[in-house]
Amino acid sequence: MAESEQDYHLELWAKNIYPNCGKDIPEGKRVGSGKKADGGFCSLNCYAEYYRAKIVERAKRVAAIAERHRKS
Ligand SMILES: [Zn+2]
């Protein structure tokens, strides 16, 4: 899972597309952790938004697992 997501980031990096908003990336205009595998973003807001969405998604998944566990 983590690996395919990194591949996705690397692919978008190579194509000069921002992973969050899908805009084209002007040369050298990337914000983020600085690691290709973490993706490049158009702004810190865009970066924060992307990772906030990911955290919410993960929290939901954990909640669903916990729920299933409680019922079994
Ligand atoms: Zn963006």
PDB file of N, CA and C and ligand atoms in Angstrom:
ATOM      1  N   MET A   1       0.838  -1.210   0.000  1.00  0.00           N
ATOM      2  CA  MET A   1       0.000   0.000   0.000  1.00  0.00           C
ATOM      3  C   MET A   1       0.868   1.254   0.000  1.00  0.00           C
ATOM      4  N   ALA A   2       1.761   1.336   0.978  1.00  0.00           N
ATOM      5  CA  ALA A   2       2.645   2.500   1.077  1.00  0.00           C
ATOM      6  C   ALA A   2       3.518   2.607  -0.169  1.00  0.00           C
ATOM      7  N   GLU A   3       3.925   1.433  -0.660  1.00  0.00           N
ATOM      8  CA  GLU A   3       4.814   1.416  -1.808  1.00  0.00           C
ATOM      9  C   GLU A   3       4.134   1.942  -3.068  1.00  0.00           C
ATOM     10  N   SER A   4       2.898   1.500  -3.290  1.00  0.00           N
ATOM     11  CA  SER A   4       2.187   1.941  -4.483  1.00  0.00           C
ATOM     12  C   SER A   4       1.889   3.440  -4.407  1.00  0.00           C
ATOM     13  N   GLU A   5       1.671   3.936  -3.201  1.00  0.00           N
ATOM     14  CA  GLU A   5       1.418   5.359  -3.052  1.00  0.00           C
ATOM     15  C   GLU A   5       2.683   6.160  -3.368  1.00  0.00           C
ATOM     16  N   GLN A   6       3.823   5.624  -2.946  1.00  0.00           N
ATOM     17  CA  GLN A   6       5.085   6.287  -3.271  1.00  0.00           C
ATOM     18  C   GLN A   6       5.311   6.292  -4.772  1.00  0.00           C
ATOM     19  N   ASP A   7       4.978   5.179  -5.407  1.00  0.00           N
ATOM     20  CA  ASP A   7       5.101   5.099  -6.865  1.00  0.00           C
ATOM     21  C   ASP A   7       4.236   6.158  -7.534  1.00  0.00           C
ATOM     22  N   TYR A   8       3.039   6.320  -7.001  1.00  0.00           N
ATOM     23  CA  TYR A   8       2.093   7.312  -7.510  1.00  0.00           C
ATOM     24  C   TYR A   8       2.694   8.717  -7.391  1.00  0.00           C
ATOM     25  N   HIS A   9       3.291   8.998  -6.236  1.00  0.00           N
ATOM     26  CA  HIS A   9       3.931  10.298  -6.030  1.00  0.00           C
ATOM     27  C   HIS A   9       5.096  10.505  -7.002  1.00  0.00           C
ATOM     28  N   LEU A  10       5.892   9.464  -7.177  1.00  0.00           N
ATOM     29  CA  LEU A  10       7.041   9.556  -8.082  1.00  0.00           C
ATOM     30  C   LEU A  10       6.587   9.777  -9.526  1.00  0.00           C
ATOM     31  N   GLU A  11       5.500   9.091  -9.882  1.00  0.00           N
ATOM     32  CA  GLU A  11       4.968   9.223 -11.233  1.00  0.00           C
ATOM     33  C   GLU A  11       4.467  10.642 -11.482  1.00  0.00           C
ATOM     34  N   LEU A  12       3.707  11.169 -10.517  1.00  0.00           N
ATOM     35  CA  LEU A  12       3.187  12.526 -10.666  1.00  0.00           C
ATOM     36  C   LEU A  12       4.323  13.540 -10.652  1.00  0.00           C
ATOM     37  N   TRP A  13       5.345  13.256  -9.860  1.00  0.00           N
ATOM     38  CA  TRP A  13       6.529  14.134  -9.793  1.00  0.00           C
ATOM     39  C   TRP A  13       7.179  14.202 -11.183  1.00  0.00           C
ATOM     40  N   ALA A  14       7.322  13.035 -11.792  1.00  0.00           N
ATOM     41  CA  ALA A  14       7.946  12.951 -13.117  1.00  0.00           C
ATOM     42  C   ALA A  14       7.106  13.668 -14.178  1.00  0.00           C
ATOM     43  N   LYS A  15       5.789  13.627 -14.004  1.00  0.00           N
ATOM     44  CA  LYS A  15       4.886  14.266 -14.972  1.00  0.00           C
ATOM     45  C   LYS A  15       4.620  15.732 -14.650  1.00  0.00           C
ATOM     46  N   ASN A  16       5.204  16.207 -13.523  1.00  0.00           N
ATOM     47  CA  ASN A  16       4.974  17.593 -13.084  1.00  0.00           C
ATOM     48  C   ASN A  16       3.503  17.893 -12.819  1.00  0.00           C
ATOM     49  N   ILE A  17       2.887  17.015 -12.035  1.00  0.00           N
ATOM     50  CA  ILE A  17       1.494  17.236 -11.626  1.00  0.00           C
ATOM     51  C   ILE A  17       1.447  17.170 -10.100  1.00  0.00           C
ATOM     52  N   TYR A  18       0.713  18.095  -9.485  1.00  0.00           N
ATOM     53  CA  TYR A  18       0.564  18.072  -8.022  1.00  0.00           C
ATOM     54  C   TYR A  18      -0.409  16.970  -7.619  1.00  0.00           C
ATOM     55  N   PRO A  19      -0.049  16.123  -6.664  1.00  0.00           N
ATOM     56  CA  PRO A  19      -0.932  15.019  -6.280  1.00  0.00           C
ATOM     57  C   PRO A  19      -2.239  15.441  -5.606  1.00  0.00           C
ATOM     58  N   ASN A  20      -2.276  16.590  -4.957  1.00  0.00           N
ATOM     59  CA  ASN A  20      -3.518  16.967  -4.269  1.00  0.00           C
ATOM     60  C   ASN A  20      -4.521  17.607  -5.217  1.00  0.00           C
ATOM     61  N   CYS A  21      -4.124  18.661  -5.899  1.00  0.00           N
ATOM     62  CA  CYS A  21      -5.082  19.432  -6.698  1.00  0.00           C
ATOM     63  C   CYS A  21      -5.016  19.105  -8.181  1.00  0.00           C
ATOM     64  N   GLY A  22      -3.986  18.377  -8.607  1.00  0.00           N
ATOM     65  CA  GLY A  22      -3.905  17.971 -10.005  1.00  0.00           C
ATOM     66  C   GLY A  22      -3.429  19.042 -10.968  1.00  0.00           C
ATOM     67  N   LYS A  23      -2.951  20.171 -10.427  1.00  0.00           N
ATOM     68  CA  LYS A  23      -2.446  21.234 -11.298  1.00  0.00           C
ATOM     69  C   LYS A  23      -1.058  20.886 -11.826  1.00  0.00           C
ATOM     70  N   ASP A  24      -0.708  21.510 -12.935  1.00  0.00           N
ATOM     71  CA  ASP A  24       0.647  21.356 -13.474  1.00  0.00           C
ATOM     72  C   ASP A  24       1.632  22.077 -12.570  1.00  0.00           C
ATOM     73  N   ILE A  25       2.831  21.535 -12.470  1.00  0.00           N
ATOM     74  CA  ILE A  25       3.852  22.122 -11.613  1.00  0.00           C
ATOM     75  C   ILE A  25       4.849  22.904 -12.464  1.00  0.00           C
ATOM     76  N   PRO A  26       4.951  24.208 -12.232  1.00  0.00           N
ATOM     77  CA  PRO A  26       6.005  24.959 -12.912  1.00  0.00           C
ATOM     78  C   PRO A  26       7.367  24.473 -12.406  1.00  0.00           C
ATOM     79  N   GLU A  27       8.362  24.476 -13.225  1.00  0.00           N
ATOM     80  CA  GLU A  27       9.681  23.968 -12.865  1.00  0.00           C
ATOM     81  C   GLU A  27      10.165  24.515 -11.516  1.00  0.00           C
ATOM     82  N   GLY A  28      10.537  23.612 -10.638  1.00  0.00           N
ATOM     83  CA  GLY A  28      11.115  24.011  -9.350  1.00  0.00           C
ATOM     84  C   GLY A  28      10.140  24.555  -8.326  1.00  0.00           C
ATOM     85  N   LYS A  29       8.834  24.526  -8.633  1.00  0.00           N
ATOM     86  CA  LYS A  29       7.842  25.090  -7.709  1.00  0.00           C
ATOM     87  C   LYS A  29       7.146  23.985  -6.925  1.00  0.00           C
ATOM     88  N   ARG A  30       7.873  23.388  -6.017  1.00  0.00           N
ATOM     89  CA  ARG A  30       7.267  22.327  -5.222  1.00  0.00           C
ATOM     90  C   ARG A  30       7.429  22.630  -3.746  1.00  0.00           C
ATOM     91  N   VAL A  31       6.377  22.304  -2.996  1.00  0.00           N
ATOM     92  CA  VAL A  31       6.408  22.444  -1.547  1.00  0.00           C
ATOM     93  C   VAL A  31       6.137  21.072  -0.962  1.00  0.00           C
ATOM     94  N   GLY A  32       6.770  20.780   0.159  1.00  0.00           N
ATOM     95  CA  GLY A  32       6.530  19.491   0.784  1.00  0.00           C
ATOM     96  C   GLY A  32       7.705  19.126   1.657  1.00  0.00           C
ATOM     97  N   SER A  33       7.877  17.834   1.886  1.00  0.00           N
ATOM     98  CA  SER A  33       8.965  17.388   2.753  1.00  0.00           C
ATOM     99  C   SER A  33      10.304  17.463   2.030  1.00  0.00           C
ATOM    100  N   GLY A  34      10.262  17.610   0.695  1.00  0.00           N
ATOM    101  CA  GLY A  34      11.486  17.619  -0.092  1.00  0.00           C
ATOM    102  C   GLY A  34      11.828  16.250  -0.638  1.00  0.00           C
ATOM    103  N   LYS A  35      11.115  15.221  -0.156  1.00  0.00           N
ATOM    104  CA  LYS A  35      11.333  13.867  -0.662  1.00  0.00           C
ATOM    105  C   LYS A  35      10.360  13.610  -1.799  1.00  0.00           C
ATOM    106  N   LYS A  36      10.870  13.118  -2.910  1.00  0.00           N
ATOM    107  CA  LYS A  36      10.021  12.804  -4.062  1.00  0.00           C
ATOM    108  C   LYS A  36       8.899  11.856  -3.683  1.00  0.00           C
ATOM    109  N   ALA A  37       9.232  10.863  -2.868  1.00  0.00           N
ATOM    110  CA  ALA A  37       8.257   9.830  -2.510  1.00  0.00           C
ATOM    111  C   ALA A  37       7.088  10.390  -1.706  1.00  0.00           C
ATOM    112  N   ASP A  38       7.282  11.564  -1.078  1.00  0.00           N
ATOM    113  CA  ASP A  38       6.199  12.189  -0.323  1.00  0.00           C
ATOM    114  C   ASP A  38       5.362  13.112  -1.193  1.00  0.00           C
ATOM    115  N   GLY A  39       5.805  13.310  -2.409  1.00  0.00           N
ATOM    116  CA  GLY A  39       5.077  14.144  -3.348  1.00  0.00           C
ATOM    117  C   GLY A  39       5.474  15.605  -3.265  1.00  0.00           C
ATOM    118  N   GLY A  40       5.165  16.334  -4.320  1.00  0.00           N
ATOM    119  CA  GLY A  40       5.405  17.778  -4.362  1.00  0.00           C
ATOM    120  C   GLY A  40       4.064  18.478  -4.460  1.00  0.00           C
ATOM    121  N   PHE A  41       3.935  19.606  -3.767  1.00  0.00           N
ATOM    122  CA  PHE A  41       2.644  20.305  -3.714  1.00  0.00           C
ATOM    123  C   PHE A  41       2.806  21.763  -4.105  1.00  0.00           C
ATOM    124  N   CYS A  42       1.697  22.392  -4.517  1.00  0.00           N
ATOM    125  CA  CYS A  42       1.775  23.771  -4.991  1.00  0.00           C
ATOM    126  C   CYS A  42       1.901  24.763  -3.850  1.00  0.00           C
ATOM    127  N   SER A  43       1.424  24.388  -2.657  1.00  0.00           N
ATOM    128  CA  SER A  43       1.498  25.293  -1.515  1.00  0.00           C
ATOM    129  C   SER A  43       1.476  24.477  -0.237  1.00  0.00           C
ATOM    130  N   LEU A  44       1.821  25.112   0.878  1.00  0.00           N
ATOM    131  CA  LEU A  44       1.767  24.402   2.162  1.00  0.00           C
ATOM    132  C   LEU A  44       0.330  24.020   2.494  1.00  0.00           C
ATOM    133  N   ASN A  45      -0.624  24.859   2.082  1.00  0.00           N
ATOM    134  CA  ASN A  45      -2.033  24.540   2.288  1.00  0.00           C
ATOM    135  C   ASN A  45      -2.417  23.254   1.576  1.00  0.00           C
ATOM    136  N   CYS A  46      -1.951  23.143   0.348  1.00  0.00           N
ATOM    137  CA  CYS A  46      -2.242  21.989  -0.479  1.00  0.00           C
ATOM    138  C   CYS A  46      -1.616  20.734   0.162  1.00  0.00           C
ATOM    139  N   TYR A  47      -0.417  20.875   0.618  1.00  0.00           N
ATOM    140  CA  TYR A  47       0.305  19.793   1.302  1.00  0.00           C
ATOM    141  C   TYR A  47      -0.442  19.366   2.568  1.00  0.00           C
ATOM    142  N   ALA A  48      -0.831  20.346   3.380  1.00  0.00           N
ATOM    143  CA  ALA A  48      -1.546  20.069   4.631  1.00  0.00           C
ATOM    144  C   ALA A  48      -2.885  19.401   4.354  1.00  0.00           C
ATOM    145  N   GLU A  49      -3.566  19.891   3.315  1.00  0.00           N
ATOM    146  CA  GLU A  49      -4.870  19.355   2.945  1.00  0.00           C
ATOM    147  C   GLU A  49      -4.759  17.884   2.545  1.00  0.00           C
ATOM    148  N   TYR A  50      -3.754  17.599   1.734  1.00  0.00           N
ATOM    149  CA  TYR A  50      -3.547  16.234   1.269  1.00  0.00           C
ATOM    150  C   TYR A  50      -3.289  15.286   2.434  1.00  0.00           C
ATOM    151  N   TYR A  51      -2.411  15.696   3.349  1.00  0.00           N
ATOM    152  CA  TYR A  51      -2.074  14.813   4.461  1.00  0.00           C
ATOM    153  C   TYR A  51      -3.166  14.763   5.514  1.00  0.00           C
ATOM    154  N   ARG A  52      -3.936  15.846   5.638  1.00  0.00           N
ATOM    155  CA  ARG A  52      -5.072  15.818   6.555  1.00  0.00           C
ATOM    156  C   ARG A  52      -6.098  14.809   6.045  1.00  0.00           C
ATOM    157  N   ALA A  53      -6.349  14.813   4.749  1.00  0.00           N
ATOM    158  CA  ALA A  53      -7.284  13.860   4.150  1.00  0.00           C
ATOM    159  C   ALA A  53      -6.813  12.435   4.407  1.00  0.00           C
ATOM    160  N   LYS A  54      -5.516  12.232   4.286  1.00  0.00           N
ATOM    161  CA  LYS A  54      -4.961  10.903   4.516  1.00  0.00           C
ATOM    162  C   LYS A  54      -5.132  10.461   5.959  1.00  0.00           C
ATOM    163  N   ILE A  55      -4.919  11.385   6.878  1.00  0.00           N
ATOM    164  CA  ILE A  55      -5.038  11.062   8.304  1.00  0.00           C
ATOM    165  C   ILE A  55      -6.484  10.713   8.643  1.00  0.00           C
ATOM    166  N   VAL A  56      -7.426  11.479   8.083  1.00  0.00           N
ATOM    167  CA  VAL A  56      -8.852  11.220   8.310  1.00  0.00           C
ATOM    168  C   VAL A  56      -9.218   9.836   7.789  1.00  0.00           C
ATOM    169  N   GLU A  57      -8.732   9.542   6.588  1.00  0.00           N
ATOM    170  CA  GLU A  57      -8.992   8.255   5.953  1.00  0.00           C
ATOM    171  C   GLU A  57      -8.467   7.103   6.822  1.00  0.00           C
ATOM    172  N   ARG A  58      -7.258   7.272   7.334  1.00  0.00           N
ATOM    173  CA  ARG A  58      -6.643   6.248   8.162  1.00  0.00           C
ATOM    174  C   ARG A  58      -7.418   6.073   9.474  1.00  0.00           C
ATOM    175  N   ALA A  59      -7.853   7.190  10.048  1.00  0.00           N
ATOM    176  CA  ALA A  59      -8.611   7.142  11.303  1.00  0.00           C
ATOM    177  C   ALA A  59      -9.914   6.383  11.106  1.00  0.00           C
ATOM    178  N   LYS A  60     -10.557   6.607   9.954  1.00  0.00           N
ATOM    179  CA  LYS A  60     -11.808   5.910   9.638  1.00  0.00           C
ATOM    180  C   LYS A  60     -11.570   4.419   9.521  1.00  0.00           C
ATOM    181  N   ARG A  61     -10.475   4.053   8.876  1.00  0.00           N
ATOM    182  CA  ARG A  61     -10.148   2.645   8.686  1.00  0.00           C
ATOM    183  C   ARG A  61      -9.903   1.966  10.031  1.00  0.00           C
ATOM    184  N   VAL A  62      -9.160   2.643  10.893  1.00  0.00           N
ATOM    185  CA  VAL A  62      -8.871   2.102  12.217  1.00  0.00           C
ATOM    186  C   VAL A  62     -10.168   1.941  13.006  1.00  0.00           C
ATOM    187  N   ALA A  63     -11.051   2.943  12.903  1.00  0.00           N
ATOM    188  CA  ALA A  63     -12.334   2.881  13.603  1.00  0.00           C
ATOM    189  C   ALA A  63     -13.155   1.695  13.111  1.00  0.00           C
ATOM    190  N   ALA A  64     -13.130   1.455  11.797  1.00  0.00           N
ATOM    191  CA  ALA A  64     -13.880   0.344  11.207  1.00  0.00           C
ATOM    192  C   ALA A  64     -13.327  -0.998  11.692  1.00  0.00           C
ATOM    193  N   ILE A  65     -12.021  -1.094  11.782  1.00  0.00           N
ATOM    194  CA  ILE A  65     -11.383  -2.329  12.264  1.00  0.00           C
ATOM    195  C   ILE A  65     -11.747  -2.559  13.723  1.00  0.00           C
ATOM    196  N   ALA A  66     -11.683  -1.503  14.509  1.00  0.00           N
ATOM    197  CA  ALA A  66     -12.015  -1.596  15.935  1.00  0.00           C
ATOM    198  C   ALA A  66     -13.464  -2.027  16.117  1.00  0.00           C
ATOM    199  N   GLU A  67     -14.342  -1.458  15.270  1.00  0.00           N
ATOM    200  CA  GLU A  67     -15.764  -1.787  15.312  1.00  0.00           C
ATOM    201  C   GLU A  67     -15.988  -3.276  15.017  1.00  0.00           C
ATOM    202  N   ARG A  68     -15.355  -3.762  13.970  1.00  0.00           N
ATOM    203  CA  ARG A  68     -15.465  -5.165  13.578  1.00  0.00           C
ATOM    204  C   ARG A  68     -14.965  -6.059  14.700  1.00  0.00           C
ATOM    205  N   HIS A  69     -13.859  -5.636  15.296  1.00  0.00           N
ATOM    206  CA  HIS A  69     -13.238  -6.404  16.380  1.00  0.00           C
ATOM    207  C   HIS A  69     -14.186  -6.504  17.578  1.00  0.00           C
ATOM    208  N   ARG A  70     -14.849  -5.393  17.874  1.00  0.00           N
ATOM    209  CA  ARG A  70     -15.760  -5.342  19.025  1.00  0.00           C
ATOM    210  C   ARG A  70     -16.940  -6.283  18.828  1.00  0.00           C
ATOM    211  N   LYS A  71     -17.384  -6.410  17.570  1.00  0.00           N
ATOM    212  CA  LYS A  71     -18.564  -7.216  17.255  1.00  0.00           C
ATOM    213  C   LYS A  71     -18.251  -8.720  17.181  1.00  0.00           C
ATOM    214  N   SER A  72     -16.992  -9.057  16.944  1.00  0.00           N
ATOM    215  CA  SER A  72     -16.645 -10.464  16.763  1.00  0.00           C
ATOM    216  C   SER A  72     -16.428 -11.178  18.097  1.00  0.00           C
TER     217      SER A  72
HETATM  218 ZN    ZN B   1      -2.213  22.153  -5.031  1.00  0.00          ZN
END
